[in-house]
Short mmCIF file of C-alpha atoms (C1' of nucleotides) in Angstrom, two decimals:
data_model
loop_
_atom_site.label_atom_id
_atom_site.label_comp_id
_atom_site.label_asym_id
_atom_site.label_seq_id
_atom_site.Cartn_x
_atom_site.Cartn_y
_atom_site.Cartn_z
CA MET A 1 13.95 -15.51 -8.69
CA PRO A 2 14.54 -11.86 -9.01
CA GLU A 3 14.53 -9.51 -6.08
CA LEU A 4 17.18 -6.88 -5.52
CA PRO A 5 20.08 -9.26 -4.79
CA GLU A 6 19.33 -11.36 -7.85
CA VAL A 7 19.10 -8.33 -10.13
CA GLU A 8 22.33 -6.98 -8.67
CA THR A 9 23.95 -10.34 -9.38
CA VAL A 10 22.69 -10.29 -12.96
CA VAL A 11 23.98 -6.74 -13.49
CA ARG A 12 27.38 -7.70 -12.12
CA GLY A 13 27.44 -10.65 -14.49
CA LEU A 14 26.47 -8.53 -17.47
CA ARG A 15 29.00 -5.81 -16.74
CA PRO A 16 32.16 -7.59 -17.98
CA LEU A 17 30.26 -8.88 -20.99
CA LEU A 18 28.71 -5.61 -22.10
CA LEU A 19 30.81 -2.75 -20.78
CA GLY A 20 32.45 -0.88 -23.64
CA GLN A 21 30.99 -3.25 -26.21
CA ARG A 22 29.19 -2.17 -29.34
CA ILE A 23 25.75 -3.66 -29.85
CA ASP A 24 25.88 -5.27 -33.27
CA ARG A 25 22.35 -6.50 -33.62
CA VAL A 26 19.12 -6.78 -31.63
CA LEU A 27 16.41 -9.24 -32.52
CA VAL A 28 12.97 -8.80 -30.96
CA ARG A 29 10.86 -11.95 -31.20
CA ARG A 30 8.01 -10.80 -29.00
CA TYR A 31 6.86 -7.31 -28.20
CA ASP A 32 4.09 -8.28 -25.78
CA LEU A 33 5.92 -8.50 -22.48
CA ARG A 34 4.50 -7.03 -19.26
CA TRP A 35 4.75 -3.69 -21.04
CA PRO A 36 5.10 -3.40 -24.80
CA VAL A 37 8.70 -3.50 -26.01
CA PRO A 38 9.36 -0.23 -27.89
CA ALA A 39 8.84 -0.83 -31.60
CA ASP A 40 12.14 0.92 -32.38
CA LEU A 41 14.18 -0.85 -29.69
CA ALA A 42 16.37 -2.74 -32.15
CA GLU A 43 17.23 0.19 -34.37
CA ARG A 44 17.90 2.53 -31.47
CA LEU A 45 20.30 0.06 -29.86
CA ARG A 46 22.08 -1.11 -32.97
CA GLY A 47 25.57 0.39 -33.22
CA ALA A 48 25.41 1.90 -29.73
CA ARG A 49 28.24 1.34 -27.28
CA VAL A 50 27.51 0.35 -23.68
CA THR A 51 28.89 2.94 -21.27
CA THR A 52 27.64 1.88 -17.82
CA LEU A 53 25.61 -0.85 -16.16
CA GLY A 54 23.67 -0.23 -13.00
CA ARG A 55 20.61 -1.10 -10.98
CA ARG A 56 17.68 0.75 -9.46
CA ALA A 57 15.46 -1.35 -7.19
CA LYS A 58 14.70 -4.48 -9.24
CA PHE A 59 15.45 -2.76 -12.54
CA GLY A 60 18.68 -3.26 -14.47
CA LEU A 61 20.05 -0.19 -16.30
CA VAL A 62 22.23 -0.47 -19.38
CA ALA A 63 23.34 2.96 -20.60
CA THR A 64 24.72 3.61 -24.08
CA ASP A 65 26.68 6.38 -25.77
CA ARG A 66 23.56 7.30 -27.72
CA GLY A 67 22.01 8.88 -24.66
CA ASP A 68 19.56 6.03 -24.14
CA THR A 69 19.34 3.57 -21.28
CA LEU A 70 17.93 0.09 -21.68
CA VAL A 71 15.85 -0.59 -18.58
CA PHE A 72 15.05 -4.23 -17.87
CA HIS A 73 12.87 -5.90 -15.29
CA LEU A 74 12.96 -9.67 -14.83
CA GLY A 75 9.45 -10.04 -13.43
CA MET A 76 8.99 -13.45 -11.87
CA SER A 77 10.71 -15.67 -14.39
CA GLY A 78 13.07 -13.48 -16.40
CA ARG A 79 16.69 -14.48 -17.05
CA PHE A 80 19.49 -13.66 -19.43
CA ARG A 81 20.92 -16.61 -21.28
CA LEU A 82 24.47 -16.23 -22.54
CA ASP A 83 25.33 -17.85 -25.86
CA PRO A 84 22.40 -20.27 -25.77
CA ASP A 85 23.13 -23.66 -27.28
CA GLN A 86 19.82 -23.50 -29.06
CA PRO A 87 17.07 -20.89 -29.23
CA MET A 88 14.26 -21.50 -26.77
CA ALA A 89 10.60 -20.66 -27.07
CA HIS A 90 10.81 -17.85 -24.52
CA ASP A 91 13.93 -16.11 -25.78
CA HIS A 92 11.99 -12.94 -26.52
CA VAL A 93 14.87 -10.60 -27.33
CA VAL A 94 18.40 -11.45 -28.45
CA ILE A 95 21.25 -8.95 -28.23
CA GLU A 96 24.44 -9.61 -30.20
CA THR A 97 27.57 -7.90 -28.97
CA GLY A 98 31.27 -8.57 -28.69
CA GLY A 99 30.92 -11.97 -30.32
CA HIS A 100 28.30 -13.03 -27.79
CA GLN A 101 24.59 -13.57 -27.91
CA LEU A 102 22.52 -12.55 -24.94
CA ALA A 103 18.92 -13.76 -24.83
CA PHE A 104 16.25 -12.21 -22.62
CA PHE A 105 14.30 -15.31 -21.61
CA ASP A 106 11.03 -14.96 -19.69
CA PRO A 107 8.36 -17.69 -19.85
CA ARG A 108 5.71 -15.80 -17.89
CA ARG A 109 6.37 -12.49 -19.61
CA PHE A 110 5.98 -10.51 -16.39
CA GLY A 111 9.30 -8.87 -17.20
CA SER A 112 9.82 -5.82 -19.40
CA LEU A 113 12.28 -3.89 -21.53
CA HIS A 114 12.19 -0.12 -21.90
CA LEU A 115 14.45 2.40 -23.59
CA VAL A 116 14.54 5.85 -22.02
CA ALA A 117 16.70 8.96 -22.20
CA SER A 118 19.58 8.51 -19.73
CA ASP A 119 19.32 12.08 -18.47
CA SER A 120 15.68 11.68 -17.49
CA LEU A 121 15.15 8.15 -16.24
CA GLN A 122 12.36 9.60 -14.14
CA SER A 123 10.34 10.03 -17.31
CA LEU A 124 9.64 6.32 -17.00
CA PRO A 125 6.71 6.15 -14.56
CA LEU A 126 7.90 2.77 -13.30
CA LEU A 127 11.09 4.40 -12.02
CA ALA A 128 9.61 7.73 -10.97
CA GLY A 129 7.59 6.39 -8.06
CA LEU A 130 10.29 4.29 -6.44
CA GLY A 131 11.28 4.85 -2.83
CA PRO A 132 14.82 4.83 -1.46
CA GLU A 133 17.32 2.09 -2.19
CA PRO A 134 17.38 -0.16 0.88
CA LEU A 135 21.17 -0.13 1.04
CA ASP A 136 21.38 3.66 0.85
CA ASP A 137 21.47 5.89 3.91
CA ALA A 138 18.18 7.44 2.78
CA PHE A 139 16.50 4.24 3.95
CA ASP A 140 16.62 3.81 7.70
CA GLY A 141 14.40 3.42 10.74
CA GLN A 142 13.23 7.01 10.42
CA SER A 143 12.16 6.78 6.80
CA LEU A 144 10.46 3.50 7.59
CA ALA A 145 8.69 5.08 10.55
CA ARG A 146 7.44 7.93 8.39
CA ALA A 147 6.04 5.46 5.87
CA ALA A 148 4.47 3.34 8.60
CA ALA A 149 2.82 6.18 10.50
CA GLY A 150 -0.92 5.70 10.69
CA ARG A 151 -0.90 2.69 8.40
CA ARG A 152 -2.99 -0.32 9.32
CA THR A 153 -1.50 -2.52 6.63
CA PRO A 154 0.65 -5.45 7.78
CA ILE A 155 4.30 -4.47 8.08
CA LYS A 156 5.19 -7.20 5.62
CA SER A 157 2.93 -5.68 2.98
CA LEU A 158 4.50 -2.29 3.64
CA LEU A 159 7.94 -3.74 2.97
CA LEU A 160 6.73 -4.96 -0.42
CA ASP A 161 5.52 -1.47 -1.36
CA GLN A 162 8.21 -0.21 -3.75
CA ARG A 163 7.35 3.40 -2.85
CA VAL A 164 8.43 2.74 0.73
CA VAL A 165 11.64 0.87 -0.02
CA ALA A 166 12.60 -0.16 -3.52
CA GLY A 167 13.82 -3.65 -4.26
CA LEU A 168 12.50 -5.90 -1.51
CA GLY A 169 10.38 -8.85 -2.60
CA ASN A 170 8.52 -11.69 -1.00
CA ILE A 171 11.55 -13.69 0.11
CA TYR A 172 13.63 -11.00 1.73
CA ALA A 173 10.63 -9.34 3.38
CA SER A 174 9.97 -12.53 5.34
CA GLU A 175 13.65 -13.02 6.11
CA ALA A 176 14.16 -9.46 7.33
CA LEU A 177 11.11 -9.62 9.61
CA PHE A 178 12.40 -12.82 11.15
CA ARG A 179 15.77 -11.25 11.83
CA ALA A 180 14.08 -8.23 13.39
CA ARG A 181 11.78 -10.52 15.40
CA ILE A 182 8.68 -8.68 14.19
CA ALA A 183 5.48 -10.57 13.32
CA PRO A 184 4.69 -9.99 9.62
CA ALA A 185 0.98 -9.39 10.23
CA ARG A 186 1.57 -6.63 12.77
CA LYS A 187 -0.01 -3.36 11.75
CA ALA A 188 2.76 -1.13 10.41
CA GLY A 189 1.61 1.97 12.28
CA ARG A 190 1.66 0.21 15.63
CA ILE A 191 5.32 -0.75 15.76
CA ALA A 192 7.70 1.19 17.98
CA GLN A 193 10.38 3.28 16.30
CA ALA A 194 13.18 1.26 17.89
CA ARG A 195 11.79 -1.91 16.36
CA LEU A 196 11.51 -0.27 12.94
CA GLU A 197 15.14 0.74 13.21
CA ARG A 198 15.99 -2.87 13.93
CA LEU A 199 13.93 -3.84 10.90
CA ALA A 200 15.71 -1.38 8.61
CA ASP A 201 19.03 -2.79 9.81
CA ALA A 202 17.78 -6.33 9.18
CA VAL A 203 16.71 -5.41 5.65
CA LYS A 204 20.17 -4.03 4.91
CA ALA A 205 21.91 -7.03 6.45
CA VAL A 206 19.93 -9.71 4.67
CA LEU A 207 20.24 -7.99 1.30
CA ALA A 208 23.98 -7.46 1.70
CA GLU A 209 24.49 -11.10 2.63
CA ALA A 210 22.36 -12.28 -0.26
CA ILE A 211 24.28 -10.15 -2.74
CA ALA A 212 27.55 -11.53 -1.39
CA ALA A 213 26.17 -15.04 -1.97
CA GLY A 214 25.21 -14.29 -5.56
CA GLY A 215 21.49 -14.13 -4.76
CA SER A 216 19.09 -17.02 -4.29
CA SER A 217 18.25 -19.73 -6.80
CA LEU A 218 14.94 -21.50 -6.38
CA ARG A 219 13.87 -22.90 -9.71
CA ASP A 220 16.08 -20.81 -11.94
CA HIS A 221 19.63 -19.90 -12.56
CA VAL A 222 20.49 -16.48 -11.31
CA THR A 223 23.78 -15.51 -12.83
CA VAL A 224 24.26 -14.74 -16.48
CA SER A 225 26.85 -17.47 -16.80
CA GLY A 226 24.36 -20.01 -15.49
CA GLU A 227 25.87 -20.49 -12.04
CA LEU A 228 23.53 -20.74 -9.11
CA GLY A 229 23.34 -18.19 -6.33
CA THR A 230 23.58 -19.90 -2.98
CA PHE A 231 21.62 -17.74 -0.56
CA GLN A 232 18.60 -20.06 -0.67
CA HIS A 233 20.59 -22.29 1.68
CA CYS A 234 20.60 -19.42 4.18
CA PHE A 235 16.84 -18.93 4.35
CA GLN A 236 15.73 -19.03 7.95
CA VAL A 237 11.99 -18.97 7.35
CA TYR A 238 11.13 -18.57 3.66
CA GLY A 239 9.62 -21.78 2.31
CA ARG A 240 10.37 -23.57 5.58
CA HIS A 241 6.84 -23.99 6.98
CA GLY A 242 6.57 -27.03 9.20
CA LYS A 243 10.32 -27.04 9.79
CA ALA A 244 12.13 -25.98 12.94
CA CYS A 245 12.80 -22.34 13.71
CA PRO A 246 16.58 -21.93 13.65
CA SER A 247 16.35 -19.77 16.75
CA CYS A 248 13.89 -21.48 19.12
CA GLY A 249 13.17 -24.81 17.47
CA GLY A 250 9.44 -24.09 17.17
CA ARG A 251 7.54 -24.73 13.97
CA ILE A 252 7.76 -22.19 11.16
CA VAL A 253 4.27 -21.29 9.93
CA ARG A 254 3.03 -20.14 6.55
CA LEU A 255 0.41 -17.43 6.41
CA VAL A 256 -1.06 -15.37 3.59
CA LEU A 257 -0.95 -11.56 3.63
CA ALA A 258 -2.40 -9.61 0.74
CA GLY A 259 -2.36 -12.82 -1.24
CA ARG A 260 1.34 -13.51 -0.75
CA SER A 261 2.83 -16.45 1.13
CA THR A 262 4.57 -15.30 4.27
CA TYR A 263 6.70 -17.32 6.65
CA ALA A 264 7.38 -16.68 10.29
CA CYS A 265 8.05 -18.11 13.72
CA ARG A 266 5.14 -17.28 16.01
CA ARG A 267 7.30 -17.59 19.11
CA CYS A 268 10.24 -15.45 17.99
CA GLN A 269 8.31 -12.82 16.08
CA ARG A 270 5.93 -10.49 17.90
"C1'" DA B 1 -6.47 7.66 1.05
"C1'" DT B 2 -6.05 2.85 2.12
"C1'" DG B 3 -6.06 -2.05 1.74
"C1'" DC B 4 -6.76 -5.82 -0.92
"C1'" DA B 5 -8.51 -9.09 -4.54
"C1'" DC B 6 -7.81 -9.75 -9.15
"C1'" DT B 7 -5.12 -9.97 -13.20
"C1'" DC B 8 -1.51 -10.87 -16.66
"C1'" DC B 9 1.30 -15.76 -18.27
"C1'" DT B 10 3.64 -20.29 -18.22
"C1'" DG B 11 5.56 -24.23 -16.00
"C1'" DA B 12 6.62 -27.12 -12.14
"C1'" DA B 13 5.08 -29.80 -8.37
"C1'" DC B 14 1.69 -32.31 -6.16
"C1'" DG B 15 -2.50 -35.37 -5.29
"C1'" DC B 16 -5.45 -38.78 -6.94
"C1'" DT C 1 1.13 -42.62 -17.00
"C1'" DG C 2 -2.17 -39.07 -16.95
"C1'" DC C 3 -5.00 -35.51 -15.55
"C1'" DG C 4 -6.61 -31.71 -12.73
"C1'" DT C 5 -5.28 -28.42 -9.13
"C1'" DT C 6 -2.31 -25.29 -6.84
"C1'" DC C 7 1.41 -22.44 -6.46
"C1'" DA C 8 5.32 -19.34 -7.89
"C1'" DG C 9 10.49 -14.73 -6.64
"C1'" DG C 10 6.13 -8.95 -9.50
"C1'" DA C 11 3.24 -5.25 -9.48
"C1'" DG C 12 -0.49 -2.28 -11.89
"C1'" DT C 13 -5.52 -1.75 -11.87
"C1'" DG C 14 -9.85 -1.22 -10.01
"C1'" DC C 15 -13.02 -1.78 -6.33
"C1'" DA C 16 -15.07 -1.28 -1.62
#
DNA sequence: ATGCACTCCTGAACGC
DNA sequence: TGCGTTCAGGAGTGCA
């Protein structure tokens, strides 16, 4: 589920629930997520008031008036469940606030929860190495060209490198390359600047559209309230191998790059 | 330095 | 129905 548009959707869903609320209680059921949950997470959050909610790449940021920020990552299967009817096996952390219960649910436990000082988020190594936000001006054809220079890695793999652009994942990398008409296996360093500019524009466009649609829902709910994002209906290539290219009618193919499924139209993308 | 296979974990979907 | 296999939206680690 969660790439940048899905995390943005989750943050927007959490904002009205959490903003200005006092955290009454935090229950940690499992500490062994992708990274260990801080042993003092519950006591440091208890009694704190939520001041802002934001996002950096695929990380959600929940700042409190105690000077700490809760940093969450949803991994592959993470979700927040609002006021669950019944506790589920993978509700690893439960936050009680404003009369609501919010469960961090993550079967595969590839997600994580950190608590860091708000004035030095960079002290968290996971955040320190991130590249520009794709929707910011700092990310454009030029920054992409600098990152691609001399690199023999497939352009699709480069797009997944969070140091190059922070927040793209497997779905939107394929979709952006289709829009830019660039073959995903093409060596990054051998793509003309003009085409990289088109690619940067495509990245921005597909992410903006996906956010507007509430993200994509494949197997999971995206939004906190349990509604489904709808952008999966807009996929032009992702998961559509064997189906017709929406542009030329040719067959969409599936290939594997650096171990990740990749989808493309061989005729449209060069 | 670079590129990539492997790894963590669980569950769903598929083939026989 | 049941069982084994494959795959999944992430990303750090270690190896060649």
